Coordinates of C-alpha atoms in Angstrom, one line a residue:
M25 CA 131.2 168.1 58.9
P26 CA 131.4 171.7 60.0
D27 CA 134.6 173.6 59.3
P28 CA 136.3 174.3 62.7
G29 CA 138.0 177.4 61.2
A30 CA 134.7 179.0 60.1
K31 CA 132.9 181.5 62.3
S32 CA 129.8 183.6 61.8
A33 CA 130.0 187.4 61.8
S34 CA 126.4 188.1 62.7
L35 CA 125.4 191.4 64.1
A36 CA 122.8 189.9 66.5
S37 CA 123.1 189.8 70.2
P38 CA 120.4 187.9 72.1
I39 CA 118.7 191.1 73.4
H40 CA 118.9 192.7 69.9
A41 CA 117.2 189.7 68.4
I42 CA 114.5 189.7 71.0
L43 CA 113.8 193.4 70.4
L44 CA 113.6 192.9 66.6
A45 CA 111.2 190.0 67.0
F46 CA 108.3 192.3 68.0
P47 CA 108.4 194.7 65.0
V48 CA 108.9 191.7 62.7
A49 CA 105.6 190.2 64.1
L50 CA 103.6 193.3 64.8
Y51 CA 104.1 195.4 61.6
P52 CA 102.9 192.6 59.3
A53 CA 100.0 191.8 61.6
A54 CA 99.0 195.5 61.4
L55 CA 99.2 195.3 57.6
I56 CA 96.9 192.2 57.7
S57 CA 94.4 194.0 60.0
D58 CA 94.5 197.1 57.7
I59 CA 93.6 195.0 54.7
T60 CA 90.9 193.2 56.7
Y61 CA 89.4 196.6 57.7
L62 CA 89.4 197.8 54.0
R63 CA 87.6 194.6 53.0
T64 CA 85.0 194.5 55.9
S65 CA 84.7 198.1 57.1
V66 CA 84.4 196.8 60.7
I67 CA 85.9 199.5 62.9
Q68 CA 87.4 197.1 65.4
W69 CA 90.1 196.2 62.8
T70 CA 91.4 199.7 62.7
N71 CA 91.5 199.8 66.5
F72 CA 93.4 196.5 66.4
S73 CA 95.9 198.0 63.9
Q74 CA 96.4 201.0 66.1
W75 CA 97.4 198.8 69.0
L76 CA 99.7 196.6 66.9
I77 CA 101.4 199.7 65.4
A78 CA 101.8 201.2 68.9
G79 CA 103.4 198.0 70.2
A80 CA 105.7 197.7 67.2
D81 CA 106.7 201.4 67.5
L82 CA 107.6 200.9 71.2
F83 CA 109.9 198.0 70.4
A84 CA 111.2 199.7 67.3
G85 CA 112.3 202.6 69.4
L86 CA 114.0 200.4 71.9
L87 CA 115.6 198.5 68.9
L88 CA 116.8 201.7 67.4
A89 CA 118.5 202.7 70.7
W90 CA 120.1 199.3 71.0
A91 CA 121.2 199.4 67.4
L92 CA 122.9 202.8 68.0
V93 CA 124.7 201.4 71.0
S94 CA 125.7 198.3 69.1
F95 CA 126.9 200.4 66.1
F96 CA 129.3 202.4 68.2
F97 CA 130.3 199.9 70.9
G98 CA 129.2 196.4 69.9
K99 CA 129.5 193.8 67.2
A100 CA 128.3 196.2 64.5
R101 CA 131.3 198.4 64.7
R102 CA 133.4 195.6 63.1
A103 CA 130.9 195.3 60.2
R104 CA 130.5 198.9 59.4
G105 CA 128.9 198.5 55.9
R106 CA 126.2 196.1 56.9
G107 CA 125.9 197.7 60.4
S108 CA 125.3 201.1 59.0
L109 CA 122.8 199.8 56.5
Y110 CA 121.0 198.0 59.3
L111 CA 120.9 201.1 61.4
V112 CA 119.4 203.2 58.6
V113 CA 116.8 200.5 57.9
V114 CA 115.8 200.4 61.6
A115 CA 115.7 204.3 61.8
V116 CA 113.5 204.6 58.7
M117 CA 111.3 201.8 60.0
F118 CA 110.8 203.6 63.3
V119 CA 110.1 207.0 61.7
V120 CA 107.6 205.6 59.2
G121 CA 106.0 203.6 62.0
V122 CA 105.5 206.7 64.1
I123 CA 104.0 208.6 61.1
N124 CA 101.8 205.5 60.5
A125 CA 100.6 205.7 64.1
F126 CA 99.6 209.3 63.6
Q127 CA 97.8 208.3 60.4
H128 CA 95.9 205.5 62.2
S129 CA 94.8 207.9 64.9
K130 CA 92.5 209.7 62.5
D131 CA 88.7 208.9 62.5
G132 CA 87.1 206.0 60.6
W133 CA 87.9 205.4 56.9
A134 CA 90.5 208.2 56.8
S135 CA 92.6 206.3 59.4
V136 CA 93.6 203.5 57.1
G137 CA 92.9 204.3 53.4
T138 CA 95.7 204.1 50.9
A139 CA 98.3 206.0 53.0
G140 CA 97.8 203.8 56.1
V141 CA 98.1 200.5 54.1
V142 CA 101.2 201.7 52.2
M143 CA 102.9 202.8 55.4
S144 CA 102.0 199.5 57.1
A145 CA 103.4 197.6 54.1
V146 CA 106.6 199.7 54.2
C147 CA 107.1 199.1 57.9
A148 CA 106.5 195.3 57.4
I149 CA 109.0 195.1 54.6
L150 CA 111.6 197.2 56.5
A151 CA 111.2 195.0 59.6
I152 CA 111.8 191.8 57.5
V153 CA 114.8 193.4 55.7
A154 CA 116.2 194.4 59.1
A155 CA 115.8 190.8 60.3
F156 CA 117.7 189.6 57.3
L157 CA 120.4 192.1 57.8
L158 CA 120.8 191.3 61.4
H159 CA 120.8 187.6 61.2
S160 CA 122.6 187.0 57.9
G161 CA 126.1 186.3 58.9
T162 CA 128.9 186.0 56.5
T163 CA 131.1 183.0 57.1
V164 CA 134.7 183.9 57.8
R165 CA 137.3 181.2 57.2
E166 CA 140.7 181.4 58.8
T167 CA 143.6 179.9 57.0
R168 CA 146.8 179.3 58.9
T169 CA 150.0 179.1 57.1

């Protein structure tokens, strides 16, 4: 039976969760298409990675803006430690994603290579870490005396 005095202290608002869903899906998909390109050398995989990274960067930018607003005015201001860590993870994810987009805009084999795969992996890991930080709520129990 659930405890009626327990409540979750999650940072997530519905719009925030929707915005985060795109980088969580698109960055790992870009990593998979980068790995596929390195194994097959079919140029279409690098084009697919470019579009996946561009879409993830678009939503990561919107997510960063929403995280800033939430950090100063929303639920995250009550959870400063986890909220600031979440904001840093999202900011680093966005910056690495933009640099990754520039890396993938190069020609042919130079577009992916080691640097492209590493940046795609870093973005994918940071997106998943951001999702865990956003949705992991600590349970607060109120005791009345």
